XYZ file of N, CA, C and O in Angstrom:
592
model
N -17.051 -5.018 65.484
C -16.195 -5.062 64.331
C -16.937 -4.463 63.141
O -18.082 -4.799 62.879
N -16.251 -3.647 62.422
C -16.842 -2.943 61.294
C -16.503 -3.704 60.012
O -15.345 -3.831 59.640
N -17.539 -4.228 59.327
C -17.312 -5.003 58.112
C -16.918 -4.131 56.920
O -16.298 -4.597 55.972
N -17.247 -2.888 56.926
C -16.894 -1.977 55.838
C -15.395 -1.816 55.725
O -14.855 -1.634 54.641
N -14.682 -1.885 56.780
C -13.234 -1.702 56.737
C -12.513 -2.950 56.244
O -11.346 -2.878 55.888
N -13.179 -4.106 56.167
C -12.544 -5.333 55.692
C -12.592 -5.471 54.170
O -11.877 -6.289 53.614
N -13.424 -4.708 53.488
C -13.507 -4.800 52.032
C -12.278 -4.147 51.403
O -11.886 -3.051 51.793
N -11.661 -4.840 50.418
C -10.465 -4.263 49.791
C -10.840 -3.048 48.943
O -11.885 -3.014 48.309
N -9.962 -2.075 48.946
C -10.174 -0.883 48.132
C -9.285 -0.976 46.900
O -8.149 -1.428 46.961
N -9.843 -0.544 45.766
C -9.087 -0.559 44.516
C -8.199 0.677 44.457
O -8.631 1.784 44.744
N -6.963 0.456 44.020
C -6.046 1.594 43.905
C -6.448 2.453 42.705
O -7.139 2.002 41.785
N -6.006 3.677 42.685
C -6.328 4.609 41.597
C -5.768 4.109 40.269
O -6.413 4.239 39.225
N -4.580 3.524 40.279
C -3.992 3.033 39.026
C -4.765 1.838 38.478
O -4.905 1.691 37.261
N -5.292 0.998 39.354
C -6.097 -0.138 38.903
C -7.404 0.352 38.277
O -7.839 -0.146 37.247
N -8.016 1.351 38.917
C -9.239 1.938 38.362
C -8.967 2.572 37.001
O -9.751 2.425 36.063
N -7.839 3.255 36.853
C -7.473 3.882 35.579
C -7.268 2.823 34.495
O -7.673 3.007 33.346
N -6.653 1.696 34.882
C -6.437 0.612 33.918
C -7.764 0.031 33.448
O -7.936 -0.271 32.258
N -8.703 -0.132 34.353
C -10.019 -0.651 33.985
C -10.728 0.315 33.040
O -11.315 -0.095 32.038
N -10.654 1.606 33.328
C -11.286 2.617 32.472
C -10.649 2.603 31.078
O -11.356 2.659 30.069
N -9.322 2.498 31.005
C -8.637 2.446 29.702
C -9.067 1.219 28.900
O -9.300 1.304 27.694
N -9.183 0.082 29.559
C -9.627 -1.137 28.886
C -11.048 -0.984 28.361
O -11.359 -1.410 27.245
N -11.899 -0.366 29.152
C -13.293 -0.177 28.731
C -13.375 0.778 27.535
O -14.125 0.532 26.592
N -12.572 1.844 27.543
C -12.549 2.783 26.418
C -12.027 2.092 25.166
O -12.576 2.261 24.079
N -10.983 1.287 25.311
C -10.431 0.552 24.170
C -11.447 -0.419 23.599
O -11.610 -0.526 22.379
N -12.126 -1.138 24.452
C -13.150 -2.074 24.008
C -14.286 -1.342 23.303
O -14.758 -1.781 22.249
N -14.697 -0.211 23.842
C -15.752 0.587 23.231
C -15.323 1.069 21.839
O -16.081 0.962 20.871
N -14.089 1.565 21.710
C -13.576 2.015 20.417
C -13.492 0.884 19.410
O -13.830 1.049 18.240
N -13.050 -0.281 19.873
C -12.972 -1.452 18.996
C -14.350 -1.830 18.474
O -14.526 -2.091 17.281
N -15.327 -1.867 19.361
C -16.686 -2.235 18.945
C -17.285 -1.216 17.985
O -17.935 -1.601 17.002
N -17.077 0.050 18.239
C -17.566 1.098 17.328
C -16.924 0.921 15.954
O -17.601 1.001 14.928
N -15.638 0.666 15.927
C -14.934 0.475 14.662
C -15.471 -0.729 13.901
O -15.725 -0.657 12.699
N -15.644 -1.839 14.580
C -16.122 -3.055 13.919
C -17.571 -2.935 13.455
O -17.933 -3.442 12.404
N -18.393 -2.275 14.246
C -19.811 -2.206 13.910
C -20.146 -1.112 12.896
O -21.000 -1.306 12.036
N -19.475 0.032 12.997
C -19.891 1.172 12.188
C -18.858 1.659 11.181
O -19.211 2.253 10.175
N -17.590 1.433 11.436
C -16.546 1.969 10.573
C -15.770 0.876 9.863
O -14.643 1.091 9.446
N -16.350 -0.267 9.719
C -15.685 -1.393 9.093
C -15.268 -1.040 7.673
O -15.992 -0.396 6.938
N -14.079 -1.471 7.272
C -13.559 -1.176 5.941
C -14.480 -1.694 4.849
O -14.580 -1.116 3.779
N -15.196 -2.785 5.103
C -16.100 -3.340 4.099
C -17.236 -2.383 3.783
O -17.784 -2.410 2.694
N -17.587 -1.544 4.750
C -18.689 -0.628 4.521
C -18.262 0.614 3.752
O -19.090 1.372 3.294
N -16.942 0.828 3.606
C -16.491 1.963 2.816
C -16.751 1.668 1.355
O -16.629 0.540 0.889
N -17.088 2.688 0.608
C -17.528 2.509 -0.761
C -16.352 2.613 -1.725
O -16.182 3.617 -2.402
N -15.518 1.574 -1.776
C -14.435 1.531 -2.738
C -14.927 0.822 -3.987
O -15.575 -0.208 -3.919
N -14.597 1.398 -5.120
C -14.906 0.741 -6.382
C -13.697 -0.123 -6.715
O -12.641 0.393 -7.062
N -13.816 -1.414 -6.573
C -12.662 -2.300 -6.721
C -12.454 -2.789 -8.147
O -11.630 -3.652 -8.379
N -13.187 -2.227 -9.079
C -13.000 -2.623 -10.476
C -11.857 -1.822 -11.092
O -11.905 -0.600 -11.096
N -10.844 -2.503 -11.620
C -9.759 -1.767 -12.267
C -10.267 -1.039 -13.513
O -10.971 -1.617 -14.337
N -9.907 0.235 -13.630
C -10.263 1.006 -14.812
C -9.217 0.791 -15.898
O -9.540 0.778 -17.085
N -7.974 0.616 -15.478
C -6.888 0.420 -16.427
C -5.761 -0.323 -15.735
O -5.527 -0.146 -14.540
N -5.073 -1.169 -16.501
C -3.960 -1.922 -15.935
C -2.861 -2.050 -16.973
O -3.131 -2.284 -18.151
N -1.632 -1.880 -16.527
C -0.467 -2.083 -17.389
C 0.483 -3.041 -16.704
O 0.676 -2.983 -15.492
N 1.056 -3.917 -17.488
C 2.087 -4.826 -17.003
C 3.418 -4.195 -17.405
O 3.683 -3.997 -18.589
N 4.218 -3.851 -16.404
C 5.429 -3.077 -16.650
C 6.681 -3.793 -16.155
O 6.656 -4.512 -15.162
N 7.766 -3.554 -16.872
C 9.090 -3.957 -16.414
C 9.906 -2.685 -16.249
O 9.749 -1.736 -17.015
N 10.772 -2.666 -15.250
C 11.610 -1.512 -14.977
C 13.063 -1.951 -15.056
O 13.454 -2.929 -14.429
N 13.847 -1.221 -15.849
C 15.264 -1.549 -15.980
C 16.098 -0.352 -15.555
O 15.832 0.785 -15.958
N 17.132 -0.623 -14.760
C 18.039 0.425 -14.314
C 18.952 0.845 -15.452
O 19.378 0.019 -16.259
N 19.251 2.139 -15.497
C 20.211 2.668 -16.454
C 21.511 2.995 -15.727
O 21.523 3.142 -14.502
N 22.585 3.126 -16.485
C 23.884 3.418 -15.878
C 23.905 4.771 -15.179
O 24.606 4.949 -14.194
N 23.135 5.743 -15.680
C 23.133 7.084 -15.092
C 22.219 7.193 -13.879
O 22.030 8.273 -13.330
N 21.616 6.085 -13.448
C 20.733 6.093 -12.284
C 19.272 6.227 -12.642
O 18.414 6.163 -11.783
N 18.967 6.434 -13.918
C 17.581 6.533 -14.363
C 16.925 5.172 -14.452
O 17.539 4.132 -14.188
N 15.655 5.186 -14.840
C 14.885 3.948 -14.939
C 14.168 3.919 -16.286
O 13.479 4.882 -16.649
N 14.324 2.827 -17.020
C 13.580 2.627 -18.262
C 12.318 1.850 -17.926
O 12.375 0.801 -17.283
N 11.170 2.369 -18.358
C 9.874 1.743 -18.106
C 9.417 1.087 -19.401
O 9.289 1.755 -20.430
N 9.177 -0.219 -19.341
C 8.843 -1.005 -20.531
C 7.493 -1.672 -20.345
O 7.216 -2.261 -19.294
N 6.648 -1.598 -21.369
C 5.380 -2.331 -21.382
C 5.723 -3.799 -21.605
O 6.256 -4.170 -22.651
N 5.454 -4.646 -20.627
C 5.850 -6.061 -20.694
C 5.084 -6.825 -21.772
O 5.577 -7.830 -22.276
N 3.902 -6.363 -22.147
C 3.119 -7.051 -23.172
C 3.644 -6.789 -24.575
O 3.650 -7.683 -25.416
N 4.064 -5.561 -24.850
C 4.524 -5.197 -26.193
C 6.031 -5.061 -26.281
O 6.577 -4.938 -27.370
N 6.707 -5.043 -25.141
C 8.154 -4.858 -25.046
C 8.602 -3.496 -25.582
O 9.729 -3.333 -25.999
N 7.692 -2.513 -25.586
C 8.009 -1.156 -26.026
C 8.367 -0.302 -24.815
O 7.776 -0.448 -23.748
N 9.305 0.616 -25.024
C 9.677 1.555 -23.977
C 8.562 2.586 -23.844
O 8.181 3.237 -24.811
N 8.022 2.710 -22.637
C 6.954 3.672 -22.366
C 7.545 5.013 -21.975
O 7.094 6.060 -22.412
N 8.575 4.972 -21.131
C 9.145 6.202 -20.602
C 10.540 5.904 -20.078
O 10.876 4.749 -19.783
N 11.335 6.944 -19.964
C 12.630 6.849 -19.317
C 12.645 7.935 -18.252
O 12.539 9.115 -18.556
N 12.735 7.515 -17.013
C 12.771 8.450 -15.896
C 14.234 8.785 -15.662
O 15.043 7.907 -15.361
N 14.562 10.060 -15.821
C 15.960 10.508 -15.773
C 16.470 10.679 -14.347
O 15.697 10.898 -13.426
N 17.770 10.595 -14.216
C 18.433 10.858 -12.938
C 18.138 9.782 -11.915
O 17.878 8.638 -12.244
N 18.178 10.177 -10.671
C 17.938 9.230 -9.583
C 16.477 8.823 -9.497
O 16.127 7.921 -8.768
N 15.603 9.511 -10.171
C 14.195 9.129 -10.305
C 13.434 9.148 -8.991
O 12.406 8.512 -8.874
N 13.910 9.847 -8.007
C 13.262 10.083 -6.730
C 12.240 9.071 -6.265
O 12.585 7.996 -5.788
N 10.972 9.409 -6.400
C 9.897 8.579 -5.874
C 9.815 7.236 -6.590
O 9.658 6.196 -5.948
N 9.925 7.239 -7.911
C 9.851 5.985 -8.670
C 10.951 5.042 -8.206
O 10.708 3.873 -7.917
N 12.150 5.560 -8.093
C 13.286 4.740 -7.659
C 13.062 4.198 -6.240
O 13.336 3.045 -5.952
N 12.519 5.034 -5.352
C 12.268 4.599 -3.976
C 11.266 3.466 -3.895
O 11.463 2.491 -3.149
N 10.192 3.553 -4.657
C 9.180 2.488 -4.665
C 9.772 1.207 -5.241
O 9.556 0.114 -4.707
N 10.541 1.345 -6.312
C 11.149 0.158 -6.924
C 12.185 -0.487 -6.005
O 12.342 -1.710 -6.010
N 12.877 0.307 -5.203
C 13.822 -0.261 -4.222
C 13.094 -1.114 -3.197
O 13.594 -2.153 -2.771
N 11.922 -0.650 -2.786
C 11.125 -1.419 -1.822
C 10.769 -2.785 -2.394
O 10.905 -3.811 -1.728
N 10.321 -2.793 -3.637
C 9.948 -4.059 -4.274
C 11.180 -4.923 -4.519
O 11.148 -6.138 -4.294
N 12.272 -4.306 -4.950
C 13.510 -5.064 -5.194
C 14.010 -5.727 -3.915
O 14.487 -6.863 -3.943
N 13.889 -5.023 -2.807
C 14.312 -5.586 -1.520
C 13.477 -6.810 -1.167
O 14.010 -7.847 -0.761
N 12.170 -6.723 -1.328
C 11.294 -7.860 -1.044
C 11.619 -9.045 -1.952
O 11.612 -10.196 -1.510
N 11.907 -8.776 -3.204
C 12.249 -9.853 -4.138
C 13.593 -10.481 -3.781
O 13.755 -11.695 -3.855
N 14.551 -9.649 -3.406
C 15.876 -10.162 -3.048
C 15.784 -11.077 -1.828
O 16.405 -12.138 -1.785
N 14.968 -10.695 -0.843
C 14.783 -11.508 0.354
C 14.215 -12.875 -0.006
O 14.608 -13.893 0.562
N 13.303 -12.901 -0.977
C 12.631 -14.147 -1.367
C 13.336 -14.886 -2.504
O 12.877 -15.932 -2.944
N 14.421 -14.322 -3.026
C 15.169 -14.967 -4.100
C 14.448 -14.926 -5.435
O 14.602 -15.826 -6.251
N 13.689 -13.863 -5.679
C 12.925 -13.719 -6.923
C 13.677 -12.769 -7.851
O 14.222 -11.749 -7.414
N 13.670 -13.064 -9.129
C 14.352 -12.245 -10.120
C 13.784 -10.830 -10.155
O 12.569 -10.631 -10.075
N 14.672 -9.854 -10.317
C 14.213 -8.466 -10.396
C 13.616 -8.135 -11.756
O 13.050 -7.072 -11.933
N 13.705 -9.054 -12.709
C 13.201 -8.807 -14.060
C 11.726 -9.183 -14.241
O 11.171 -8.983 -15.312
N 11.111 -9.730 -13.214
C 9.693 -10.077 -13.303
C 8.861 -8.799 -13.386
O 9.161 -7.810 -12.730
N 7.784 -8.808 -14.170
C 6.981 -7.588 -14.342
C 6.139 -7.247 -13.112
O 5.886 -8.085 -12.253
N 5.734 -5.984 -13.065
C 4.840 -5.467 -12.034
C 3.553 -4.999 -12.708
O 3.544 -4.704 -13.896
N 2.493 -4.903 -11.918
C 1.205 -4.452 -12.439
C 0.903 -3.070 -11.873
O 0.900 -2.882 -10.658
N 0.651 -2.119 -12.763
C 0.221 -0.792 -12.362
C -1.275 -0.722 -12.638
O -1.701 -0.826 -13.788
N -2.062 -0.597 -11.576
C -3.519 -0.696 -11.688
C -4.157 0.609 -11.243
O -3.911 1.082 -10.132
N -4.980 1.158 -12.128
C -5.757 2.354 -11.822
C -7.204 1.923 -11.643
O -7.741 1.167 -12.458
N -7.832 2.408 -10.565
C -9.212 2.059 -10.279
C -10.136 3.215 -10.634
O -9.717 4.369 -10.709
N -11.407 2.893 -10.836
C -12.401 3.889 -11.218
C -12.553 4.983 -10.173
O -12.909 6.112 -10.494
N -12.261 4.673 -8.900
C -12.389 5.678 -7.842
C -11.134 6.540 -7.687
O -11.034 7.335 -6.773
N -10.148 6.371 -8.585
C -8.955 7.217 -8.570
C -7.739 6.614 -7.912
O -6.642 7.164 -8.005
N -7.888 5.477 -7.246
C -6.734 4.854 -6.590
C -5.769 4.317 -7.641
O -6.157 3.930 -8.727
N -4.495 4.290 -7.283
C -3.455 3.768 -8.151
C -2.583 2.850 -7.309
O -2.051 3.262 -6.279
N -2.438 1.613 -7.749
C -1.702 0.605 -6.985
C -0.629 -0.018 -7.868
O -0.878 -0.346 -9.031
N 0.561 -0.175 -7.308
C 1.621 -0.932 -7.952
C 1.653 -2.288 -7.265
O 1.844 -2.377 -6.054
N 1.440 -3.339 -8.057
C 1.279 -4.677 -7.490
C 2.384 -5.602 -7.984
O 2.665 -5.664 -9.175
N 2.976 -6.301 -7.037
C 3.964 -7.333 -7.345
C 3.348 -8.663 -6.939
O 3.265 -8.986 -5.751
N 2.904 -9.420 -7.921
C 2.235 -10.691 -7.617
C 3.216 -11.746 -7.122
O 2.799 -12.706 -6.486
N 4.490 -11.571 -7.385
C 5.496 -12.561 -6.950
C 5.737 -12.507 -5.442
O 6.039 -13.514 -4.829
N 5.615 -11.306 -4.848
C 5.832 -11.153 -3.412
C 4.546 -10.803 -2.661
O 4.578 -10.586 -1.450
N 3.442 -10.734 -3.383
C 2.153 -10.312 -2.810
C 2.249 -8.930 -2.168
O 1.692 -8.687 -1.111
N 2.971 -8.026 -2.827
C 3.124 -6.661 -2.348
C 2.234 -5.739 -3.159
O 2.275 -5.757 -4.388
N 1.408 -4.966 -2.465
C 0.574 -3.948 -3.090
C 0.946 -2.609 -2.482
O 0.815 -2.419 -1.276
N 1.386 -1.678 -3.311
C 1.741 -0.351 -2.821
C 0.683 0.622 -3.308
O 0.540 0.853 -4.509
N -0.064 1.173 -2.356
C -1.101 2.155 -2.657
C -0.411 3.494 -2.872
O -0.038 4.170 -1.925
N -0.228 3.867 -4.124
C 0.545 5.054 -4.462
C -0.156 6.344 -4.054
O 0.497 7.359 -3.817
N -1.478 6.320 -3.933
C -2.231 7.509 -3.539
C -1.836 7.991 -2.150
O -1.961 9.175 -1.846
N -1.350 7.105 -1.322
C -1.002 7.491 0.047
C 0.256 8.356 0.108
O 0.569 8.920 1.144
N 0.972 8.499 -1.007
C 2.193 9.299 -1.035
C 1.978 10.704 -1.579
O 2.923 11.458 -1.740
N 0.735 11.048 -1.907
C 0.434 12.390 -2.392
C 0.333 12.454 -3.906
O 0.890 11.626 -4.631
N -0.387 13.460 -4.376
C -0.707 13.553 -5.807
C 0.520 13.821 -6.679
O 0.585 13.335 -7.813
N 1.488 14.567 -6.187
C 2.689 14.814 -6.994
C 3.459 13.529 -7.254
O 3.945 13.302 -8.365
N 3.594 12.705 -6.239
C 4.304 11.442 -6.403
C 3.511 10.458 -7.259
O 4.075 9.719 -8.055
N 2.204 10.452 -7.097
C 1.361 9.546 -7.876
C 1.473 9.864 -9.361
O 1.484 8.965 -10.200
N 1.573 11.132 -9.683
C 1.648 11.549 -11.088
C 2.855 10.939 -11.783
O 2.808 10.644 -12.977
N 3.947 10.710 -11.033
C 5.130 10.111 -11.644
C 4.876 8.676 -12.097
O 5.555 8.180 -12.996
N 3.872 7.997 -11.529
C 3.485 6.661 -11.991
C 2.305 6.726 -12.957
O 2.213 5.935 -13.884
N 1.390 7.656 -12.747
C 0.199 7.739 -13.592
C 0.564 8.008 -15.056
O -0.126 7.581 -15.972
N 1.683 8.689 -15.285
C 2.122 8.972 -16.640
C 2.411 7.686 -17.425
O 2.272 7.644 -18.637
N 2.756 6.608 -16.727
C 3.027 5.337 -17.398
C 1.760 4.738 -17.999
O 1.812 3.966 -18.947
N 0.615 5.066 -17.435
C -0.658 4.585 -17.974
C -1.066 5.362 -19.214
O -1.732 4.829 -20.096
N -0.679 6.628 -19.308
C -1.091 7.490 -20.418
C -0.270 7.252 -21.670
O -0.761 7.402 -22.766
N 0.985 6.914 -21.497
C 1.856 6.707 -22.652
C 1.584 5.373 -23.322
O 1.454 4.355 -22.664
N 1.494 5.391 -24.621
C 1.299 4.171 -25.423
C 0.168 3.320 -24.898
O 0.311 2.118 -24.707
N -0.984 3.917 -24.646
C -2.096 3.164 -24.062
C -2.487 1.993 -24.941
O -2.555 2.097 -26.148
N -2.741 0.857 -24.266
C -3.121 -0.337 -25.015
C -4.598 -0.604 -24.891
O -5.289 -0.092 -24.094
């Protein structure tokens, strides 16, 4: 009797699954050990911050108000494209949670160039830099007007 023929053989698909698991584990370990987000050099100190309120206009535009001084900073005309889209996202989150749409938002600029729109009521942070420089500029202008 040949004992070699009694040993079970692994199928090709089982071997492929083991190799995929090993590659995934290797990638995970490399990411955790060497590419961890904590090791990236983000400057987390805000360079500038504005507390803003946004009010809809009848023509579809948006009035941007400095919540601290109650002064109008800017009026974004028309459908307001990117600004309107970001505000819809926040409005949806607030509506789901039953939070008033009149609560202010924080526009935070960091020393490393990042720009974040923060809603502390829903714990929503929108990293505006991820949408490209043209779209970011539509929010960055709110920091330049009537600087406090």
